[in-house]
Coordinates of C-alpha atoms in Angstrom, one line a residue:
M1 CA -13.6 -10.0 -25.1
Y2 CA -12.2 -6.3 -25.7
P3 CA -12.7 -4.3 -28.9
Q4 CA -10.0 -4.4 -31.4
H5 CA -10.5 -1.4 -33.5
R6 CA -12.4 1.8 -32.5
E7 CA -12.1 5.3 -33.7
R8 CA -11.8 6.8 -30.3
E9 CA -10.7 5.9 -26.7
Q10 CA -13.4 4.0 -24.8
P11 CA -13.6 2.9 -21.1
I12 CA -13.7 -0.9 -20.5
F13 CA -14.0 -1.4 -16.7
S14 CA -14.0 1.0 -13.7
A15 CA -13.7 0.8 -10.1
R16 CA -13.4 3.1 -7.2
A17 CA -10.3 3.0 -5.0
H18 CA -7.9 5.0 -3.0
V19 CA -4.8 5.7 -5.0
F20 CA -1.3 5.7 -3.6
Q21 CA 2.1 6.1 -5.1
I22 CA 5.5 5.1 -3.6
D23 CA 7.9 7.3 -2.1
P24 CA 10.6 8.0 -4.7
N25 CA 13.1 8.6 -1.7
T26 CA 12.5 5.7 0.4
K27 CA 10.9 3.2 -2.1
R28 CA 8.9 1.8 0.8
N29 CA 6.4 4.2 2.1
W30 CA 3.1 5.1 0.4
I31 CA 2.1 8.7 -0.5
P32 CA -1.6 9.3 -0.9
A33 CA -2.4 10.5 -4.4
S34 CA -6.1 11.4 -3.7
K35 CA -7.7 12.7 -0.6
H36 CA -11.0 10.5 -1.4
A37 CA -11.8 7.2 -3.3
V38 CA -11.7 8.1 -7.1
T39 CA -12.6 6.2 -10.2
V40 CA -9.9 3.9 -11.9
S41 CA -10.8 2.9 -15.3
F42 CA -9.2 0.7 -18.0
F43 CA -9.4 2.5 -21.4
Y44 CA -8.7 1.1 -25.0
D45 CA -7.1 3.5 -27.6
G46 CA -8.1 2.3 -30.9
N47 CA -5.8 4.7 -32.9
R48 CA -2.7 3.6 -31.0
N49 CA -3.9 0.1 -30.3
V50 CA -2.9 0.3 -26.7
Y51 CA -4.7 -0.3 -23.4
R52 CA -4.3 2.3 -20.4
I53 CA -5.3 2.8 -16.9
I54 CA -6.5 6.3 -16.2
S55 CA -7.7 7.9 -12.9
V56 CA -8.4 11.8 -12.6
G57 CA -8.9 13.6 -9.4
G58 CA -10.4 17.0 -10.0
T59 CA -8.6 18.6 -12.7
K60 CA -5.3 16.6 -12.4
A61 CA -4.5 13.1 -13.8
I62 CA -3.5 10.9 -11.0
I63 CA -2.8 7.7 -13.1
N64 CA -1.9 7.8 -16.9
C65 CA -0.4 4.3 -17.3
T66 CA 0.1 2.3 -20.5
I67 CA -0.3 -1.4 -19.8
T68 CA 2.7 -3.7 -21.2
P69 CA 2.8 -7.5 -21.2
S70 CA 5.5 -7.2 -18.6
M71 CA 3.4 -5.5 -15.9
T72 CA 2.1 -7.6 -13.0
F73 CA -0.7 -6.7 -10.4
T74 CA 0.2 -8.1 -7.0
R75 CA -2.3 -8.4 -4.2
T76 CA -0.4 -7.7 -1.0
S77 CA -3.4 -7.7 1.4
Q78 CA -7.1 -8.5 1.3
K79 CA -8.1 -5.1 0.1
F80 CA -4.8 -3.7 -1.2
G81 CA -2.9 -4.2 -4.5
Q82 CA 0.0 -2.6 -6.5
W83 CA 1.9 -2.6 -9.8
A84 CA 5.0 -1.0 -11.2
D85 CA 5.1 1.4 -14.1
S86 CA 8.9 1.4 -15.5
R87 CA 7.9 4.4 -17.9
A88 CA 6.7 6.6 -15.1
N89 CA 9.5 5.3 -12.7
T90 CA 7.0 4.6 -10.0
V91 CA 4.8 2.1 -8.2
Y92 CA 1.0 2.6 -7.9
G93 CA -1.2 1.2 -5.1
L94 CA -5.0 0.8 -4.9
G95 CA -6.8 0.4 -1.7
F96 CA -10.4 -1.0 -2.3
A97 CA -13.5 -1.0 0.1
T98 CA -14.1 -4.8 -0.3
E99 CA -12.1 -7.9 -1.2
Q100 CA -14.5 -8.6 -4.3
Q101 CA -13.7 -5.4 -5.9
L102 CA -9.9 -6.1 -5.5
H103 CA -10.5 -9.5 -7.0
Q104 CA -12.4 -8.0 -10.0
F105 CA -9.8 -5.5 -10.6
S106 CA -7.0 -8.1 -10.4
E107 CA -8.8 -10.5 -13.0
R108 CA -9.4 -7.5 -15.3
F109 CA -5.8 -6.4 -15.1
K110 CA -4.9 -9.9 -16.3
E111 CA -7.3 -9.8 -19.0
V112 CA -6.2 -6.5 -20.4
K113 CA -2.5 -7.5 -20.1
E114 CA -3.1 -10.5 -22.3
A115 CA -5.0 -8.4 -24.8
A116 CA -2.0 -5.8 -24.7
R117 CA 0.4 -8.7 -25.5
L118 CA -1.9 -9.8 -28.4
A119 CA -2.0 -6.4 -29.8
R120 CA 1.7 -5.9 -29.6
E121 CA 2.3 -9.4 -31.3
K122 CA -0.1 -8.2 -34.0
S123 CA 1.5 -4.9 -34.6
Q124 CA 5.0 -6.5 -34.7
D125 CA 3.7 -8.9 -37.4
K126 CA 2.6 -6.2 -39.5
M127 CA 5.9 -4.3 -39.0
E128 CA 7.8 -7.3 -40.0
F129 CA 5.6 -7.9 -43.1
V130 CA 6.2 -4.2 -44.3
N131 CA 10.0 -4.4 -43.7
T132 CA 11.4 -7.8 -43.2
A133 CA 14.9 -6.2 -42.7
L134 CA 13.9 -4.4 -39.4
S135 CA 15.1 -6.4 -36.3
I136 CA 14.4 -5.3 -32.8
A137 CA 17.1 -6.3 -30.2
A138 CA 15.7 -6.8 -26.9
P139 CA 18.0 -5.5 -24.0
Q140 CA 19.6 -8.0 -21.9
D141 CA 20.3 -7.6 -18.2
L142 CA 23.9 -8.1 -17.4
G143 CA 24.4 -9.6 -14.1
D144 CA 27.7 -9.7 -12.0
E145 CA 29.0 -13.1 -11.7
L146 CA 30.3 -14.0 -8.5
Q147 CA 33.4 -16.3 -9.0
S148 CA 34.7 -18.7 -6.2
P149 CA 38.2 -18.4 -5.0
P150 CA 40.8 -20.3 -6.9
V151 CA 41.8 -23.8 -5.5
M152 CA 45.3 -23.6 -4.1
C153 CA 47.7 -26.5 -4.1
V154 CA 51.2 -26.9 -3.1
N155 CA 53.1 -29.4 -5.3
G156 CA 50.6 -32.0 -4.4
P157 CA 46.7 -32.7 -3.8
E158 CA 44.2 -29.8 -3.8
D159 CA 43.8 -27.9 -0.5
K160 CA 40.4 -26.1 -0.6
M161 CA 39.6 -23.2 1.8
F162 CA 36.2 -24.4 3.3
R163 CA 36.4 -22.3 6.3
S164 CA 36.0 -18.9 4.4
Q165 CA 33.4 -20.3 2.1
S166 CA 31.2 -21.5 5.0
A167 CA 31.6 -18.1 6.6
D168 CA 30.4 -16.5 3.4
I169 CA 27.4 -18.7 3.3
T170 CA 26.4 -18.0 6.9
L171 CA 26.7 -14.2 6.6
S172 CA 24.8 -14.3 3.2
S173 CA 21.9 -16.4 4.7
E174 CA 21.8 -14.1 7.9
K175 CA 21.7 -11.1 5.6
E176 CA 19.0 -12.6 3.4
R177 CA 16.8 -13.4 6.4
I178 CA 17.0 -9.9 7.9
K179 CA 16.4 -8.3 4.6
K180 CA 13.1 -10.7 4.3
M181 CA 12.0 -9.5 7.8
L182 CA 12.5 -6.0 6.7
S183 CA 10.4 -6.5 3.6
E184 CA 7.6 -8.0 5.5
G185 CA 7.6 -5.2 7.9
S186 CA 7.4 -2.7 5.1
I187 CA 4.4 -4.5 3.6
C188 CA 2.6 -4.4 6.8
E189 CA 3.6 -0.8 7.2
M190 CA 2.1 0.1 3.8
N191 CA -1.1 -1.8 4.6
L192 CA -1.3 0.0 7.9
E193 CA -0.9 3.4 6.3
A194 CA -3.6 2.5 3.8
E195 CA -6.0 1.6 6.6
L196 CA -5.1 4.7 8.4
F197 CA -5.8 6.8 5.3
T198 CA -9.1 5.2 5.0
L199 CA -9.9 5.9 8.7
Q200 CA -8.8 9.3 8.3
D201 CA -11.4 9.8 5.4
S202 CA -14.2 8.2 7.4
N203 CA -13.3 10.3 10.4
S204 CA -13.4 13.6 8.2
K205 CA -16.8 12.7 7.0
L206 CA -18.0 11.7 10.6
V207 CA -16.7 15.1 11.9
S208 CA -18.5 17.1 9.3
A209 CA -21.7 15.1 9.9
L210 CA -21.3 15.6 13.6
H211 CA -20.9 19.3 13.1
E212 CA -24.0 19.5 10.9
A213 CA -25.9 17.6 13.4
N214 CA -24.9 19.8 16.4
N215 CA -26.0 22.7 14.4
N216 CA -29.2 21.0 13.8
V217 CA -29.7 20.1 17.4
Q218 CA -29.1 23.7 18.5
Q219 CA -31.8 24.8 16.1
W220 CA -34.2 22.2 17.1
K221 CA -33.6 23.1 20.9
K222 CA -34.6 26.7 19.9
Q223 CA -37.6 25.4 18.3
L224 CA -38.3 23.1 21.2
A225 CA -38.0 26.0 23.5
A226 CA -40.4 28.0 21.5
Y227 CA -42.9 25.1 21.2
Q228 CA -42.7 24.6 24.9
E229 CA -43.5 28.2 25.5
E230 CA -46.4 28.1 23.2
T231 CA -47.7 24.8 24.8
E232 CA -47.6 26.5 28.2
R233 CA -49.4 29.5 26.8
L234 CA -52.2 27.4 25.3
R235 CA -52.4 25.4 28.6
D236 CA -52.9 28.6 30.6
Q237 CA -55.5 29.8 28.0
V238 CA -57.3 26.3 28.4
A239 CA -57.1 26.7 32.1
D240 CA -58.6 30.2 32.1
L241 CA -61.5 29.0 29.9
E242 CA -62.2 26.1 32.2
A243 CA -62.1 28.4 35.2
H244 CA -64.7 30.7 33.7
G245 CA -66.9 27.8 32.8
S246 CA -67.9 29.4 29.5
H247 CA -70.1 27.7 27.0
G248 CA -71.2 27.8 23.4
P249 CA -68.4 29.2 21.0
S250 CA -65.9 29.0 23.7
D251 CA -66.2 25.2 23.6
M252 CA -65.1 25.0 20.1
L253 CA -62.2 27.2 20.9
K254 CA -61.3 24.9 23.7
D255 CA -61.4 21.9 21.3
E256 CA -59.2 23.6 18.9
L257 CA -56.6 24.4 21.6
T258 CA -56.7 21.0 22.7
R259 CA -56.1 19.7 19.3
S260 CA -53.1 22.2 19.0
L261 CA -51.6 21.1 22.1
E262 CA -51.8 17.5 21.0
E263 CA -50.1 18.3 17.7
L264 CA -47.3 20.3 19.7
E265 CA -46.8 17.3 22.2
A266 CA -46.4 15.0 19.2
L267 CA -43.9 17.2 17.6
L268 CA -41.9 17.5 20.8
K269 CA -41.9 13.8 21.0
A270 CA -40.5 13.5 17.3
K271 CA -37.7 16.1 18.1
D272 CA -36.7 14.1 21.1
E273 CA -36.4 11.0 19.2
E274 CA -34.2 12.7 16.6
I275 CA -32.0 14.3 19.4
H276 CA -31.7 10.6 20.8
I277 CA -30.5 9.4 17.3
L278 CA -28.0 12.1 16.9
Q279 CA -26.6 11.2 20.4
N280 CA -26.2 7.5 19.2
K281 CA -24.2 8.9 16.2
K282 CA -22.0 10.9 18.4
S283 CA -21.1 7.7 20.3
E284 CA -20.4 5.9 17.0
Y285 CA -18.0 8.9 16.1
H286 CA -16.1 8.4 19.4
E287 CA -15.7 4.5 18.7
M288 CA -14.2 5.5 15.2
E289 CA -11.9 8.1 17.0
Q290 CA -10.5 5.3 19.2
E291 CA -10.1 2.8 16.2
R292 CA -8.1 5.8 14.5
E293 CA -6.0 6.1 17.5
E294 CA -5.3 2.5 17.7
A295 CA -4.3 2.3 14.0
I296 CA -1.9 5.3 14.7
H297 CA -0.4 3.2 17.5
R298 CA 0.1 0.2 15.5
L299 CA 1.6 2.3 12.8
Q300 CA 4.1 3.8 15.2
E301 CA 4.9 0.4 16.6
M302 CA 5.5 -0.8 13.1
E303 CA 7.9 2.1 12.4
M304 CA 9.9 1.4 15.5
R305 CA 10.2 -2.3 14.4
N306 CA 11.5 -1.2 10.9
L307 CA 14.0 1.1 12.5
E308 CA 15.2 -1.8 14.6
L309 CA 15.4 -4.0 11.5
E310 CA 17.3 -1.3 9.5
R311 CA 19.7 -1.1 12.3
R312 CA 20.3 -4.9 12.4
V313 CA 20.6 -4.9 8.6
Q314 CA 23.4 -2.2 8.9
N315 CA 25.1 -4.3 11.6
A316 CA 24.9 -7.4 9.5
E317 CA 26.3 -5.4 6.6
Q318 CA 29.2 -4.0 8.8
N319 CA 29.9 -7.5 10.0
L320 CA 29.9 -9.0 6.5
A321 CA 32.3 -6.2 5.2
A322 CA 34.8 -7.0 8.3
S323 CA 34.5 -10.7 7.5
L324 CA 35.4 -10.2 3.9
E325 CA 38.4 -8.0 4.8
E326 CA 39.5 -10.6 7.3
R327 CA 39.1 -13.4 4.6
D328 CA 41.0 -11.4 2.3
R329 CA 43.9 -10.7 4.7
T330 CA 43.9 -14.4 5.7
E331 CA 44.2 -15.3 2.0
S332 CA 47.2 -13.0 1.4
E333 CA 48.7 -14.5 4.3
V334 CA 48.2 -18.0 3.1
Q335 CA 49.4 -17.2 -0.3
R336 CA 52.7 -15.7 1.2
A337 CA 53.2 -18.9 3.2
I338 CA 52.6 -21.0 0.3
E339 CA 55.3 -18.9 -1.7
I340 CA 57.7 -19.4 1.2
L341 CA 56.9 -23.2 1.3
D342 CA 57.4 -23.6 -2.3
V343 CA 61.0 -21.8 -1.9
K344 CA 61.8 -24.2 0.8
L345 CA 60.7 -27.3 -1.0
F346 CA 62.8 -26.1 -3.9
D347 CA 65.9 -25.6 -1.6
L348 CA 65.3 -29.1 0.0
N349 CA 65.0 -30.6 -3.6
D350 CA 68.3 -28.9 -4.5
L351 CA 69.8 -30.2 -1.2
R352 CA 68.5 -33.8 -1.8
Q353 CA 70.0 -33.8 -5.3
S354 CA 73.3 -32.7 -4.0
L355 CA 73.3 -35.4 -1.3
V356 CA 72.5 -38.0 -4.0
K357 CA 75.5 -36.8 -6.0
L358 CA 77.6 -36.9 -2.9
I359 CA 76.7 -40.4 -2.1
D360 CA 77.3 -41.5 -5.8
K361 CA 80.9 -40.3 -5.4

Protein backbone atom coordinates (compact mmCIF):
# COMPACT_ATOMS: atom_id res chain seq x y z
CA MET A 1 0.00 0.00 0.00
CA TYR A 2 2.84 2.42 0.89
CA PRO A 3 6.43 2.46 -0.34
CA GLN A 4 8.79 0.65 1.94
CA HIS A 5 12.17 1.89 0.70
CA ARG A 6 12.80 5.16 -1.13
CA GLU A 7 15.90 7.24 -1.41
CA ARG A 8 14.12 10.50 -0.55
CA GLU A 9 10.99 11.72 1.23
CA GLN A 10 7.86 11.56 -0.93
CA PRO A 11 4.25 12.66 -0.35
CA ILE A 12 1.61 9.94 0.07
CA PHE A 13 -1.64 11.85 0.54
CA SER A 14 -2.59 15.56 0.68
CA ALA A 15 -5.68 17.49 1.74
CA ARG A 16 -6.58 21.13 2.39
CA ALA A 17 -7.79 22.14 5.84
CA HIS A 18 -7.70 24.89 8.45
CA VAL A 19 -5.02 24.06 11.05
CA PHE A 20 -5.45 24.71 14.79
CA GLN A 21 -3.33 24.06 17.89
CA ILE A 22 -4.57 23.65 21.46
CA ASP A 23 -3.94 26.55 23.81
CA PRO A 24 -0.99 25.45 26.03
CA ASN A 25 -2.35 27.46 28.97
CA THR A 26 -6.02 26.43 29.10
CA LYS A 27 -5.71 23.06 27.25
CA ARG A 28 -9.29 23.66 26.02
CA ASN A 29 -9.36 26.54 23.50
CA TRP A 30 -8.10 26.29 19.91
CA ILE A 31 -5.57 28.76 18.46
CA PRO A 32 -5.60 29.15 14.62
CA ALA A 33 -2.23 28.19 13.18
CA SER A 34 -3.09 29.37 9.65
CA LYS A 35 -5.12 32.32 8.33
CA HIS A 36 -6.46 30.28 5.42
CA ALA A 37 -6.85 26.65 4.46
CA VAL A 38 -3.42 25.06 3.83
CA THR A 39 -2.20 21.76 2.41
CA VAL A 40 -1.67 18.98 4.97
CA SER A 41 0.34 16.03 3.58
CA PHE A 42 1.49 12.57 4.69
CA PHE A 43 5.18 11.92 3.86
CA TYR A 44 7.32 8.77 3.97
CA ASP A 45 11.02 9.18 4.83
CA GLY A 46 12.84 6.21 3.31
CA ASN A 47 16.16 7.01 5.00
CA ARG A 48 14.72 7.02 8.52
CA ASN A 49 11.85 4.61 7.72
CA VAL A 50 9.26 6.89 9.37
CA TYR A 51 5.99 8.54 8.37
CA ARG A 52 5.30 12.22 9.00
CA ILE A 53 2.50 14.79 8.68
CA ILE A 54 3.79 18.10 7.31
CA SER A 55 2.01 21.39 6.59
CA VAL A 56 3.73 24.59 5.51
CA GLY A 57 2.16 28.07 5.65
CA GLY A 58 4.28 30.56 3.71
CA THR A 59 7.84 30.00 4.90
CA LYS A 60 6.92 28.50 8.30
CA ALA A 61 6.25 24.84 9.09
CA ILE A 62 2.85 24.70 10.81
CA ILE A 63 2.85 20.91 11.36
CA ASN A 64 5.92 18.65 11.52
CA CYS A 65 4.69 15.53 13.30
CA THR A 66 6.20 12.04 13.24
CA ILE A 67 3.44 9.41 13.30
CA THR A 68 3.71 6.74 16.00
CA PRO A 69 1.55 3.64 16.54
CA SER A 70 0.14 5.14 19.75
CA MET A 71 -1.41 8.15 18.00
CA THR A 72 -5.17 8.29 17.41
CA PHE A 73 -7.10 10.64 15.13
CA THR A 74 -10.45 11.55 16.75
CA ARG A 75 -13.40 13.02 14.84
CA THR A 76 -15.08 15.54 17.19
CA SER A 77 -17.66 16.82 14.67
CA GLN A 78 -18.76 16.33 11.06
CA LYS A 79 -15.93 18.47 9.67
CA PHE A 80 -13.37 18.62 12.51
CA GLY A 81 -10.82 16.15 13.84
CA GLN A 82 -7.80 16.18 16.16
CA TRP A 83 -4.81 14.14 17.35
CA ALA A 84 -2.17 14.56 20.06
CA ASP A 85 1.59 14.79 19.48
CA SER A 86 3.38 13.87 22.70
CA ARG A 87 6.81 14.81 21.32
CA ALA A 88 5.69 18.38 20.53
CA ASN A 89 3.51 18.43 23.67
CA THR A 90 0.51 19.77 21.76
CA VAL A 91 -2.77 18.77 20.11
CA TYR A 92 -3.44 19.51 16.43
CA GLY A 93 -6.93 20.18 15.05
CA LEU A 94 -8.02 20.19 11.40
CA GLY A 95 -11.18 21.80 10.02
CA PHE A 96 -12.21 20.47 6.60
CA ALA A 97 -14.61 21.92 4.06
CA THR A 98 -16.66 18.71 3.71
CA GLU A 99 -17.36 15.60 5.76
CA GLN A 100 -15.99 13.42 2.94
CA GLN A 101 -12.56 15.09 3.16
CA LEU A 102 -12.50 14.47 6.92
CA HIS A 103 -13.40 10.80 6.37
CA GLN A 104 -10.63 10.38 3.76
CA PHE A 105 -8.04 11.96 6.06
CA SER A 106 -9.15 9.81 9.01
CA GLU A 107 -8.92 6.58 6.99
CA ARG A 108 -5.50 7.53 5.62
CA PHE A 109 -4.31 8.34 9.16
CA LYS A 110 -5.29 4.81 10.26
CA GLU A 111 -3.46 3.25 7.30
CA VAL A 112 -0.30 5.30 7.87
CA LYS A 113 -0.35 4.51 11.60
CA GLU A 114 -0.53 0.79 10.81
CA ALA A 115 2.34 1.18 8.33
CA ALA A 116 4.36 3.02 11.01
CA ARG A 117 3.71 0.15 13.42
CA LEU A 118 4.94 -2.42 10.89
CA ALA A 119 8.01 -0.28 10.14
CA ARG A 120 8.84 -0.02 13.84
CA GLU A 121 8.48 -3.78 14.34
CA LYS A 122 10.71 -4.44 11.36
CA SER A 123 13.39 -2.05 12.66
CA GLN A 124 13.18 -3.65 16.11
CA ASP A 125 13.65 -7.10 14.57
CA LYS A 126 16.79 -5.87 12.82
CA MET A 127 18.15 -4.43 16.05
CA GLU A 128 17.51 -7.67 17.92
CA PHE A 129 19.23 -9.63 15.18
CA VAL A 130 22.34 -7.41 15.33
CA ASN A 131 22.56 -7.30 19.13
CA THR A 132 20.48 -9.86 20.98
CA ALA A 133 21.64 -8.51 24.33
CA LEU A 134 19.84 -5.16 23.78
CA SER A 135 16.58 -4.91 25.70
CA ILE A 136 14.22 -1.98 25.59
CA ALA A 137 12.28 -1.43 28.76
CA ALA A 138 8.91 0.13 28.14
CA PRO A 139 7.98 2.83 30.65
CA GLN A 140 5.10 1.95 32.83
CA ASP A 141 2.70 4.48 34.26
CA LEU A 142 2.40 4.25 37.98
CA GLY A 143 -1.09 5.00 39.20
CA ASP A 144 -2.05 6.02 42.68
CA GLU A 145 -4.01 3.35 44.45
CA LEU A 146 -6.86 4.42 46.58
CA GLN A 147 -7.18 2.16 49.60
CA SER A 148 -10.48 1.74 51.37
CA PRO A 149 -10.54 2.65 55.07
CA PRO A 150 -9.73 -0.25 57.42
CA VAL A 151 -12.51 -2.23 59.03
CA MET A 152 -12.91 -1.30 62.69
CA CYS A 153 -14.10 -3.87 65.21
CA VAL A 154 -14.52 -3.70 68.99
CA ASN A 155 -13.78 -7.14 70.44
CA GLY A 156 -16.56 -8.65 68.34
CA PRO A 157 -18.14 -8.64 64.81
CA GLU A 158 -16.91 -6.16 62.14
CA ASP A 159 -18.55 -2.71 62.18
CA LYS A 160 -18.10 -1.14 58.69
CA MET A 161 -18.61 2.56 58.15
CA PHE A 162 -21.05 2.57 55.23
CA ARG A 163 -22.14 6.16 55.68
CA SER A 164 -18.75 7.73 54.81
CA GLN A 165 -18.29 5.40 51.84
CA SER A 166 -21.71 6.27 50.41
CA ALA A 167 -20.90 9.99 50.79
CA ASP A 168 -17.64 9.45 48.86
CA ILE A 169 -19.47 7.65 46.05
CA THR A 170 -22.13 10.38 45.80
CA LEU A 171 -19.58 13.21 45.69
CA SER A 172 -17.37 11.37 43.19
CA SER A 173 -20.31 10.68 40.85
CA GLU A 174 -21.41 14.33 41.05
CA LYS A 175 -17.88 15.50 40.28
CA GLU A 176 -17.57 13.13 37.29
CA ARG A 177 -20.97 14.29 35.95
CA ILE A 178 -19.98 17.97 36.14
CA LYS A 179 -16.59 17.26 34.53
CA LYS A 180 -18.35 15.43 31.69
CA MET A 181 -20.66 18.41 31.14
CA LEU A 182 -17.65 20.74 31.13
CA SER A 183 -15.85 18.53 28.60
CA GLU A 184 -18.88 18.49 26.29
CA GLY A 185 -19.13 22.26 26.54
CA SER A 186 -15.44 22.61 25.67
CA ILE A 187 -15.85 20.41 22.59
CA CYS A 188 -18.84 22.49 21.44
CA GLU A 189 -16.80 25.65 22.03
CA MET A 190 -13.94 24.27 19.91
CA ASN A 191 -16.32 23.42 17.06
CA LEU A 192 -17.90 26.88 17.23
CA GLU A 193 -14.47 28.50 17.16
CA ALA A 194 -13.58 26.48 14.06
CA GLU A 195 -16.85 27.47 12.38
CA LEU A 196 -16.30 31.11 13.39
CA PHE A 197 -12.80 31.05 11.91
CA THR A 198 -14.19 29.65 8.64
CA LEU A 199 -16.89 32.32 8.57
CA GLN A 200 -14.31 35.04 9.22
CA ASP A 201 -12.20 33.72 6.35
CA SER A 202 -15.24 33.75 4.03
CA ASN A 203 -16.18 37.18 5.34
CA SER A 204 -12.76 38.64 4.54
CA LYS A 205 -12.94 37.21 1.02
CA LEU A 206 -16.43 38.64 0.52
CA VAL A 207 -15.35 42.05 1.85
CA SER A 208 -12.42 42.22 -0.58
CA ALA A 209 -14.69 41.10 -3.43
CA LEU A 210 -17.28 43.71 -2.41
CA HIS A 211 -14.66 46.49 -2.35
CA GLU A 212 -13.46 45.44 -5.78
CA ALA A 213 -17.02 45.31 -7.05
CA ASN A 214 -17.76 48.77 -5.64
CA ASN A 215 -14.70 50.16 -7.41
CA ASN A 216 -15.84 48.52 -10.65
CA VAL A 217 -19.34 49.95 -10.16
CA GLN A 218 -17.92 53.45 -9.78
CA GLN A 219 -15.89 53.03 -12.96
CA TRP A 220 -18.88 51.63 -14.82
CA LYS A 221 -21.06 54.49 -13.61
CA LYS A 222 -18.55 56.98 -15.01
CA GLN A 223 -18.46 55.07 -18.30
CA LEU A 224 -22.27 54.92 -18.28
CA ALA A 225 -22.51 58.70 -17.82
CA ALA A 226 -20.04 59.21 -20.67
CA TYR A 227 -22.02 56.81 -22.89
CA GLN A 228 -25.25 58.59 -22.03
CA GLU A 229 -23.73 61.95 -22.96
CA GLU A 230 -22.46 60.47 -26.22
CA THR A 231 -25.91 59.00 -26.88
CA GLU A 232 -27.63 62.33 -26.29
CA ARG A 233 -25.16 64.05 -28.57
CA LEU A 234 -25.77 61.48 -31.33
CA ARG A 235 -29.51 61.80 -30.90
CA ASP A 236 -29.26 65.55 -31.23
CA GLN A 237 -27.23 65.13 -34.41
CA VAL A 238 -29.81 62.69 -35.80
CA ALA A 239 -32.61 65.11 -34.93
CA ASP A 240 -30.78 67.98 -36.65
CA LEU A 241 -30.25 65.88 -39.77
CA GLU A 242 -33.91 64.86 -39.84
CA ALA A 243 -34.99 68.51 -39.40
CA HIS A 244 -32.92 69.69 -42.33
CA GLY A 245 -34.26 66.84 -44.46
CA SER A 246 -30.93 66.28 -46.16
CA HIS A 247 -30.45 63.46 -48.68
CA GLY A 248 -27.64 61.56 -50.36
CA PRO A 249 -24.53 61.12 -48.27
CA SER A 250 -26.33 62.42 -45.16
CA ASP A 251 -28.58 59.33 -45.22
CA MET A 252 -25.53 57.13 -44.89
CA LEU A 253 -24.36 59.24 -41.96
CA LYS A 254 -27.79 58.90 -40.40
CA ASP A 255 -27.67 55.10 -40.71
CA GLU A 256 -24.21 55.00 -39.19
CA LEU A 257 -25.33 57.17 -36.27
CA THR A 258 -28.37 54.96 -35.76
CA ARG A 259 -26.21 51.85 -35.58
CA SER A 260 -23.86 53.55 -33.12
CA LEU A 261 -26.83 54.54 -31.02
CA GLU A 262 -28.13 50.95 -30.96
CA GLU A 263 -24.70 49.64 -29.96
CA LEU A 264 -24.48 52.14 -27.13
CA GLU A 265 -27.96 51.21 -25.90
CA ALA A 266 -27.00 47.50 -25.89
CA LEU A 267 -23.84 48.33 -23.96
CA LEU A 268 -25.86 50.34 -21.45
CA LYS A 269 -28.21 47.39 -20.99
CA ALA A 270 -25.28 45.02 -20.34
CA LYS A 271 -23.81 47.42 -17.78
CA ASP A 272 -27.19 47.63 -16.03
CA GLU A 273 -27.28 43.84 -15.78
CA GLU A 274 -23.77 43.76 -14.29
CA ILE A 275 -24.77 46.39 -11.71
CA HIS A 276 -27.82 44.26 -10.81
CA ILE A 277 -25.59 41.19 -10.32
CA LEU A 278 -23.24 43.13 -8.04
CA GLN A 279 -26.19 44.33 -5.97
CA ASN A 280 -27.28 40.69 -5.51
CA LYS A 281 -23.77 39.80 -4.34
CA LYS A 282 -23.95 42.66 -1.87
CA SER A 283 -27.15 41.19 -0.38
CA GLU A 284 -25.39 37.80 -0.06
CA TYR A 285 -22.59 39.53 1.82
CA HIS A 286 -25.11 40.96 4.30
CA GLU A 287 -26.50 37.44 4.86
CA MET A 288 -22.99 36.13 5.58
CA GLU A 289 -22.49 39.01 8.00
CA GLN A 290 -25.67 38.02 9.85
CA GLU A 291 -24.50 34.38 10.04
CA ARG A 292 -21.15 35.53 11.44
CA GLU A 293 -22.88 37.62 14.11
CA GLU A 294 -25.07 34.64 15.05
CA ALA A 295 -21.98 32.43 15.36
CA ILE A 296 -20.30 35.04 17.60
CA HIS A 297 -23.46 35.17 19.73
CA ARG A 298 -23.51 31.36 20.08
CA LEU A 299 -19.81 31.40 21.01
CA GLN A 300 -20.45 33.99 23.72
CA GLU A 301 -23.31 31.92 25.11
CA MET A 302 -21.06 28.83 25.14
CA GLU A 303 -18.34 30.76 26.99
CA MET A 304 -20.87 31.87 29.62
CA ARG A 305 -22.03 28.26 29.97
CA ASN A 306 -18.44 27.08 30.40
CA LEU A 307 -17.85 29.70 33.10
CA GLU A 308 -20.96 28.48 34.92
CA LEU A 309 -19.79 24.88 34.63
CA GLU A 310 -16.35 25.78 35.93
CA ARG A 311 -17.95 27.54 38.89
CA ARG A 312 -20.06 24.46 39.63
CA VAL A 313 -16.97 22.24 39.42
CA GLN A 314 -15.14 24.48 41.87
CA ASN A 315 -18.09 24.37 44.27
CA ALA A 316 -18.25 20.59 43.97
CA GLU A 317 -14.51 20.31 44.69
CA GLN A 318 -14.88 22.57 47.72
CA ASN A 319 -17.82 20.49 48.97
CA LEU A 320 -15.81 17.32 48.39
CA ALA A 321 -12.85 18.71 50.35
CA ALA A 322 -15.14 19.76 53.19
CA SER A 323 -16.81 16.33 53.22
CA LEU A 324 -13.46 14.55 53.29
CA GLU A 325 -12.31 16.76 56.18
CA GLU A 326 -15.55 16.06 58.04
CA ARG A 327 -15.13 12.32 57.42
CA ASP A 328 -11.56 12.37 58.75
CA ARG A 329 -12.70 14.23 61.83
CA THR A 330 -15.55 11.75 62.36
CA GLU A 331 -13.19 8.79 61.94
CA SER A 332 -10.80 10.24 64.52
CA GLU A 333 -13.66 10.75 66.99
CA VAL A 334 -14.92 7.21 66.41
CA GLN A 335 -11.38 5.89 66.90
CA ARG A 336 -11.11 7.72 70.22
CA ALA A 337 -14.52 6.35 71.26
CA ILE A 338 -13.35 2.84 70.38
CA GLU A 339 -10.20 3.24 72.45
CA ILE A 340 -12.22 4.50 75.44
CA LEU A 341 -14.68 1.62 74.99
CA ASP A 342 -11.81 -0.89 74.91
CA VAL A 343 -10.51 0.53 78.22
CA LYS A 344 -13.98 0.35 79.79
CA LEU A 345 -14.44 -3.22 78.59
CA PHE A 346 -11.05 -4.15 80.02
CA ASP A 347 -12.03 -2.60 83.36
CA LEU A 348 -15.36 -4.42 83.33
CA ASN A 349 -13.57 -7.67 82.59
CA ASP A 350 -11.26 -7.12 85.60
CA LEU A 351 -14.27 -6.28 87.76
CA ARG A 352 -16.07 -9.46 86.60
CA GLN A 353 -13.05 -11.58 87.44
CA SER A 354 -12.79 -9.91 90.87
CA LEU A 355 -16.48 -10.60 91.54
CA VAL A 356 -16.07 -14.24 90.52
CA LYS A 357 -13.13 -14.64 92.88
CA LEU A 358 -15.09 -12.95 95.68
CA ILE A 359 -18.08 -15.25 95.12
CA ASP A 360 -15.84 -18.31 95.12
CA LYS A 361 -14.45 -17.31 98.53
